mmCIF file of C-alpha atoms in Angstrom:
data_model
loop_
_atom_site.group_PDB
_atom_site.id
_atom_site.type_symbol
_atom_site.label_atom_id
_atom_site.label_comp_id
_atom_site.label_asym_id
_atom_site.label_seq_id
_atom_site.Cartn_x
_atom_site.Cartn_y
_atom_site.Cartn_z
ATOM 1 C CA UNK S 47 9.370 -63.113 -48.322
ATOM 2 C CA UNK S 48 6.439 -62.398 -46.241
ATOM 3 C CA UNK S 49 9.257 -60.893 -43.442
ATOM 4 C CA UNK S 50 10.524 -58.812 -45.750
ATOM 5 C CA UNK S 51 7.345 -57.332 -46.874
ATOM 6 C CA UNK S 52 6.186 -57.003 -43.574
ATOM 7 C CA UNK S 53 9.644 -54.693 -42.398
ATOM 8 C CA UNK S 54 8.889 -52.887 -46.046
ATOM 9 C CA UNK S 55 5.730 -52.418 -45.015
ATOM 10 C CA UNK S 56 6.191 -51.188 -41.560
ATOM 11 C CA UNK S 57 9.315 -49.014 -43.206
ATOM 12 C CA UNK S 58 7.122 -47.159 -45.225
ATOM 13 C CA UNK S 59 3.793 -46.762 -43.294
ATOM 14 C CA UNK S 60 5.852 -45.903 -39.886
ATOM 15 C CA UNK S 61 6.962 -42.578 -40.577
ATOM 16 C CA UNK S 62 4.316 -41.408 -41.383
ATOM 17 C CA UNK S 63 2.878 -42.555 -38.484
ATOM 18 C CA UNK S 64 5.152 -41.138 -36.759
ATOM 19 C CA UNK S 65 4.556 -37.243 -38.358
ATOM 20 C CA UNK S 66 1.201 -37.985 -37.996
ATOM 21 C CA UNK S 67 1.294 -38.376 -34.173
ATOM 22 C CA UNK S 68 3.773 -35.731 -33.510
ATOM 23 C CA UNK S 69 1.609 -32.974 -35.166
ATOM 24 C CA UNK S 70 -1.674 -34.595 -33.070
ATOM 25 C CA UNK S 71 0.487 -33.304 -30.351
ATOM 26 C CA UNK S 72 2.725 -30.343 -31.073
ATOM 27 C CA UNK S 73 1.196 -26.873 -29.212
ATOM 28 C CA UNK S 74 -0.277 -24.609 -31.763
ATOM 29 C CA UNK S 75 0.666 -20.613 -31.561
ATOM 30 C CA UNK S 76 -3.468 -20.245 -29.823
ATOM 31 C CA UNK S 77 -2.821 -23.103 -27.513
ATOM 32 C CA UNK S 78 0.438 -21.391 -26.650
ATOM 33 C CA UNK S 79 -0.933 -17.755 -25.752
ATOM 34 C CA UNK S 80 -3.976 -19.289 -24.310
ATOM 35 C CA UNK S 81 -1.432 -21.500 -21.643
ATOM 36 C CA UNK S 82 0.577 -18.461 -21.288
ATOM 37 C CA UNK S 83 -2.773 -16.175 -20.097
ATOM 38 C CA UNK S 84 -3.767 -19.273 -17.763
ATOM 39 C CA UNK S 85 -0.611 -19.276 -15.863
ATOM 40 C CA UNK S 86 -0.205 -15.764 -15.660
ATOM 41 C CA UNK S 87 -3.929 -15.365 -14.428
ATOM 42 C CA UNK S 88 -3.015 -18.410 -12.036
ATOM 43 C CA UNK S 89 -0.156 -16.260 -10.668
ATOM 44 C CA UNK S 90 -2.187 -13.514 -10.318
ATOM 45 C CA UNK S 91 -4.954 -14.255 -8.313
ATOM 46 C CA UNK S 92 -3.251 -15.545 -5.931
ATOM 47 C CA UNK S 93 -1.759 -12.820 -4.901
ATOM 48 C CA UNK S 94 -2.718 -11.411 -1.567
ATOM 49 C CA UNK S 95 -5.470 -8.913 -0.803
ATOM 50 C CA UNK S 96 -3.074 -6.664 0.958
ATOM 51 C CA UNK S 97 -0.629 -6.458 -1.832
ATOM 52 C CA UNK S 98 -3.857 -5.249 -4.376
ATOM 53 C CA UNK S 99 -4.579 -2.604 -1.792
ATOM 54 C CA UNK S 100 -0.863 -0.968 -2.299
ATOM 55 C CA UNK S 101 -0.984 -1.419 -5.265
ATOM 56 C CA UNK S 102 -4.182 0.292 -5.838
ATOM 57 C CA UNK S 103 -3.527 3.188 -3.390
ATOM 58 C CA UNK S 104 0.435 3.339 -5.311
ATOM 59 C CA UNK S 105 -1.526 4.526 -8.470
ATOM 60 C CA UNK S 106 -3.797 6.658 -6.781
ATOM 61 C CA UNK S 107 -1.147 8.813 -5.407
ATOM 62 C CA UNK S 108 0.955 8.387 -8.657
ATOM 63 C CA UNK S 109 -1.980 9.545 -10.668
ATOM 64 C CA UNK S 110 -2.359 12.387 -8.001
ATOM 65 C CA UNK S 111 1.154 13.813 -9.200
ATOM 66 C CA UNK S 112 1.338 12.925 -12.667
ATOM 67 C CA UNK S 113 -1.906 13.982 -13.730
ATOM 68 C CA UNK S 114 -1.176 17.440 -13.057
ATOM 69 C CA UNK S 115 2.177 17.439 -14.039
ATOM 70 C CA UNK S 116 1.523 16.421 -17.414
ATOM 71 C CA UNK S 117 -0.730 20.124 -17.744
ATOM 72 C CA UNK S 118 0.868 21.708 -14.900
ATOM 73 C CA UNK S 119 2.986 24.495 -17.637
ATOM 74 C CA UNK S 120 -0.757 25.302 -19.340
ATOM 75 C CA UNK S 121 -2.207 25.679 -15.440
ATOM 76 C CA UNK S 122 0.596 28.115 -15.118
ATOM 77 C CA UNK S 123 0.428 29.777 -18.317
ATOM 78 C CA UNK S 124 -3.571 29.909 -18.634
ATOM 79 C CA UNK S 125 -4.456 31.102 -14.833
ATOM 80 C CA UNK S 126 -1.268 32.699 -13.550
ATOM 81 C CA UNK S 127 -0.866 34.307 -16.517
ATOM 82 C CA UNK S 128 2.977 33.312 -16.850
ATOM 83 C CA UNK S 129 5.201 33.366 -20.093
ATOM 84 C CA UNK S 130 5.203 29.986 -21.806
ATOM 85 C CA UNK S 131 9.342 29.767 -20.077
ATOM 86 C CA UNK S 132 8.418 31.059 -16.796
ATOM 87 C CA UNK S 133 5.223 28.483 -16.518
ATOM 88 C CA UNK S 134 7.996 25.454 -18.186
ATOM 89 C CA UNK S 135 10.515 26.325 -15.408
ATOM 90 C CA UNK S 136 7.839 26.635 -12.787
ATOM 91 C CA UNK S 137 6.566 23.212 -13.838
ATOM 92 C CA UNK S 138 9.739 21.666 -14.541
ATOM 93 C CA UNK S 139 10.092 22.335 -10.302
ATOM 94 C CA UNK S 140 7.614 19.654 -9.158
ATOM 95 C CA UNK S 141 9.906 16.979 -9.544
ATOM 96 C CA UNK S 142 12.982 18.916 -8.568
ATOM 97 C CA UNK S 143 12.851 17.423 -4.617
ATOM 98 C CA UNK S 144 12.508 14.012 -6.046
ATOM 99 C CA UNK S 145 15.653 13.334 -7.249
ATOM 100 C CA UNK S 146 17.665 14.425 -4.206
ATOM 101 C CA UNK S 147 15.002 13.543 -1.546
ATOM 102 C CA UNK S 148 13.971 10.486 -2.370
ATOM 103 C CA UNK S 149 17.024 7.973 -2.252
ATOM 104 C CA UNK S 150 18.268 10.139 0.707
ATOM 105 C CA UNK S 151 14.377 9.161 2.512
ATOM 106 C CA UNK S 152 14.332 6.109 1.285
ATOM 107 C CA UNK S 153 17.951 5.469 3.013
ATOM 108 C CA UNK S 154 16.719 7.234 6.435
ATOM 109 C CA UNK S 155 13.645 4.950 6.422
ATOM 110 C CA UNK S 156 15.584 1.940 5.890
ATOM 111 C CA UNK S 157 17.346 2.381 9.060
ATOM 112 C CA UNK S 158 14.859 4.476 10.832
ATOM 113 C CA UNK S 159 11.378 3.162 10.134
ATOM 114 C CA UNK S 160 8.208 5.073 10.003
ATOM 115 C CA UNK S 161 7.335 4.345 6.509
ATOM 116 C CA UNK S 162 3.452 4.871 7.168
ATOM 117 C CA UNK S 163 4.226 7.897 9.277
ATOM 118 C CA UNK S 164 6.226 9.355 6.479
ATOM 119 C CA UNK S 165 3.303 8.751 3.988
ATOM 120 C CA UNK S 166 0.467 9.914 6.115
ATOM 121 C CA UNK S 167 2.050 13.306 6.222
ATOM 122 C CA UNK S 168 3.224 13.568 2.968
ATOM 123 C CA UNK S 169 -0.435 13.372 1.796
ATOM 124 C CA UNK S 170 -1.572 15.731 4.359
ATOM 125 C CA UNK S 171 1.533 18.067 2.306
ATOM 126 C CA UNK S 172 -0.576 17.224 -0.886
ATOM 127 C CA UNK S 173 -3.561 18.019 0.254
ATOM 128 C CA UNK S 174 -2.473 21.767 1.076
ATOM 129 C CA UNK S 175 -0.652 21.765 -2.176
ATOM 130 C CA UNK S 176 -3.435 21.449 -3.890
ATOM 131 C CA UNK S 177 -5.471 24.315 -1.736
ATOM 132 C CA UNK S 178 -3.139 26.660 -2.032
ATOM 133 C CA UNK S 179 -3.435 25.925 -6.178
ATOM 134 C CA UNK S 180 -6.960 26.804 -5.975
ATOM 135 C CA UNK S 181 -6.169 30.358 -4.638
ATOM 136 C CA UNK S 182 -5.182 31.695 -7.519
ATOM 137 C CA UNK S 183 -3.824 35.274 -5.803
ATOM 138 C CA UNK S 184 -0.870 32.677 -3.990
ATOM 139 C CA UNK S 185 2.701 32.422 -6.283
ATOM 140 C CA UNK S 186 2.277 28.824 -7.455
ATOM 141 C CA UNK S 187 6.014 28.526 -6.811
ATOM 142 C CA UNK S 188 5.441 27.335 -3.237
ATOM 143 C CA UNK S 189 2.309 24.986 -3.743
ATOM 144 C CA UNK S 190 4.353 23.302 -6.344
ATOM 145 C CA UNK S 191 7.326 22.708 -4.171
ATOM 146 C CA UNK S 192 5.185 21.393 -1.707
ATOM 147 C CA UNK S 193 4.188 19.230 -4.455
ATOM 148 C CA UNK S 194 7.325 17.735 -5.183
ATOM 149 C CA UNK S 195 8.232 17.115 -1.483
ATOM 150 C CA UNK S 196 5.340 14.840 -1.459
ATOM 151 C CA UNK S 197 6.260 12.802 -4.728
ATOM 152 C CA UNK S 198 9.929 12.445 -3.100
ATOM 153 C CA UNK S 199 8.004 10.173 -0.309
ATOM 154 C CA UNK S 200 4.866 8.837 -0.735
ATOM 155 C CA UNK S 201 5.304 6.407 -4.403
ATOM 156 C CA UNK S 202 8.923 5.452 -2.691
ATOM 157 C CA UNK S 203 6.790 4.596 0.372
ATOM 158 C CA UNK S 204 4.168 2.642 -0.952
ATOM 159 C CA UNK S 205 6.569 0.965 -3.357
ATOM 160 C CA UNK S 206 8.591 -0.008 -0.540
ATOM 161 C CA UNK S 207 5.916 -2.076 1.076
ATOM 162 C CA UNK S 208 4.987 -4.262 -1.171
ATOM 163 C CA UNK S 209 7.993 -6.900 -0.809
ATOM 164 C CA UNK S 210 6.688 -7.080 2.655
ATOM 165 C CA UNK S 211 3.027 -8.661 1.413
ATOM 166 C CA UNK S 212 4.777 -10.562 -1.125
ATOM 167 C CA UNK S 213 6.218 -13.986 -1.420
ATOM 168 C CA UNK S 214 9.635 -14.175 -3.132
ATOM 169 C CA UNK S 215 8.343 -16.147 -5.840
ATOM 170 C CA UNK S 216 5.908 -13.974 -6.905
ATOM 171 C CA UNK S 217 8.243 -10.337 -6.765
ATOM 172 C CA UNK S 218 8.206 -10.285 -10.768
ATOM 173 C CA UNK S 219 4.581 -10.940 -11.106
ATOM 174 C CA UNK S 220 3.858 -8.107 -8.256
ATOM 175 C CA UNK S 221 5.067 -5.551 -9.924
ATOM 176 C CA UNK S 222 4.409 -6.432 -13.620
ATOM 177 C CA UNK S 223 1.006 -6.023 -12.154
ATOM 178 C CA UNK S 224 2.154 -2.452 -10.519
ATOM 179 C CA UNK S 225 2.918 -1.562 -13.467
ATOM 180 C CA UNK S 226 0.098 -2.182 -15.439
ATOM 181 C CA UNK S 227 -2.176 -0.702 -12.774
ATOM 182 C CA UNK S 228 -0.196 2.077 -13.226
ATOM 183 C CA UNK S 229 -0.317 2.293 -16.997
ATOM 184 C CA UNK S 230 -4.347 1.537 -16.587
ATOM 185 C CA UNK S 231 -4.478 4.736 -14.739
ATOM 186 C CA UNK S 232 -2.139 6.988 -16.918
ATOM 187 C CA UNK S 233 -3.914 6.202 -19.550
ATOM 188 C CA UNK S 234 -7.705 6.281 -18.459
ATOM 189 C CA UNK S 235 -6.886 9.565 -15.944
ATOM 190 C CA UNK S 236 -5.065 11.833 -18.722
ATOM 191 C CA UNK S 237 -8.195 11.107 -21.094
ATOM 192 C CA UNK S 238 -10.546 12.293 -18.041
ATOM 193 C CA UNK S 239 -8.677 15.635 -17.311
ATOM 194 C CA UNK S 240 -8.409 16.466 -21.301
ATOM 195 C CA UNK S 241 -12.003 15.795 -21.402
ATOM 196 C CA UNK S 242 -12.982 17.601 -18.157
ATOM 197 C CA UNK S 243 -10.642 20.814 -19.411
ATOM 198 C CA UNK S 244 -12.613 20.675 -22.989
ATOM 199 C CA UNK S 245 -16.014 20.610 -21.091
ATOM 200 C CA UNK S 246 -15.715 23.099 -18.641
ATOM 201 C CA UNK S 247 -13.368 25.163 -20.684
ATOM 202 C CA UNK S 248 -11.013 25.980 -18.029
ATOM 203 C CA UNK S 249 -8.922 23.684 -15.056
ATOM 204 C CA UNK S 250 -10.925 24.088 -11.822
ATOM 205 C CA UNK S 251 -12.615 20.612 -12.225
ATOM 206 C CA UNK S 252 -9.201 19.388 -13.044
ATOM 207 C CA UNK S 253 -7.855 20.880 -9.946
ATOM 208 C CA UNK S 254 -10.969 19.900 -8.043
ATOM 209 C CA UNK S 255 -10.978 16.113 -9.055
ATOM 210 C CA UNK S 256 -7.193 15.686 -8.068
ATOM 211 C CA UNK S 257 -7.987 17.344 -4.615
ATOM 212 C CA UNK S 258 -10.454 15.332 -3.787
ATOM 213 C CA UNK S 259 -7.957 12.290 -4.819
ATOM 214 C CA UNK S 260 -5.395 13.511 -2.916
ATOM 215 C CA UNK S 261 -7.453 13.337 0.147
ATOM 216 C CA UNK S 262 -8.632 9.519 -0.758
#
């Protein structure tokens, strides 16, 4: 009698027990995201001081090309004084040297070397690029080409390094955080040359500010 109570007992009390210390335990949806922000921050800083410095200097120079590209058809248009098509096709050129340039460099550095070489003078390229934008008497066909020789080297460059300051284990986390650097500064550098072209009421500071970038 008394066994039998005793296993009825401990039949019906054990489950929930059981529920009782499974829930104590089970991860909540906050406990979850808060584990997942740990390890990523874990992951994170540790990553070298070398790599941040790329990484950093990869969105300056990205930011250097993009910016202007994104208003580089108004630039035309407004101080040029080009036809909305002729300042889209003259615009539409700054990335034309990219896309046959830049696997074809990448391929000769490979097996050459001289990444850092290659970079250094590719800025120096940008920096004129940018002068010769400021004169406004100077067809901003040429400038712009300039332009787009530049982008065909430097962000293939830079991107290049990083593996090199990188463990293996870490390659996804390195440039997830490219990536958002790079978002960071599209986002935050597009607001700035929108507000500097609504304050000044023309694109000189724009101009001026990514000059003065370009030389950083």
């Amino acid at each position: 009698g008394s066994g039998s109570a005793l296993s009825s007992c401990s039949m019906g009390t054990s489950p929930r027990r059981l529920r009782r210390g499974r829930s104590s335990h089970a991860m909540t949806e906050p406990d979850y995201h808060r584990l997942t922000v740990a390890l990523i921050a874990a992951h994170v800083t540790t990553l070298p001081a070398l790599f941040w410095f790329i990484a950093v200097m990869h969105t300056l120079w990205l930011l250097v090309f993009h910016l202007f590209t994104n208003f580089s058809a108004a630039y035309v248009s407004e101080v040029y004084g080009a036809s909305p098509v002729r300042a889209g096709l003259v615009s539409s050129l700054s990335t034309s040297m990219v896309v046959v340039l830049a696997p074809l460099g990448g391929l000769f550095l490979d097996r050459a070397g001289g990444r850092l070489v290659a970079c250094v003078l590719s800025a120096a390229v940008t920096v004129v690029a940018y002068g010769l934008l400021l004169v406004v008497e100077l067809n901003p066909l040429v400038p712009i080409l300039l332009m787009s020789l530049s982008e065909a080297f430097i962000p293939m460059t830079s991107l290049g390094l990083l593996p090199s300051c990188l463990d293996s284990t870490k390659f996804g986390v390195g440039f997830g955080a490219v990536e958002v650097l790079d978002a960071l500064g599209n986002l935050c550098g597009n607001v700035g040359m929108g507000y500097l072209r609504d304050v000044s009421g023309s694109y000189f500071y724009d101009m001026l500010d990514l000059t003065l970038l370009a030389l950083v």
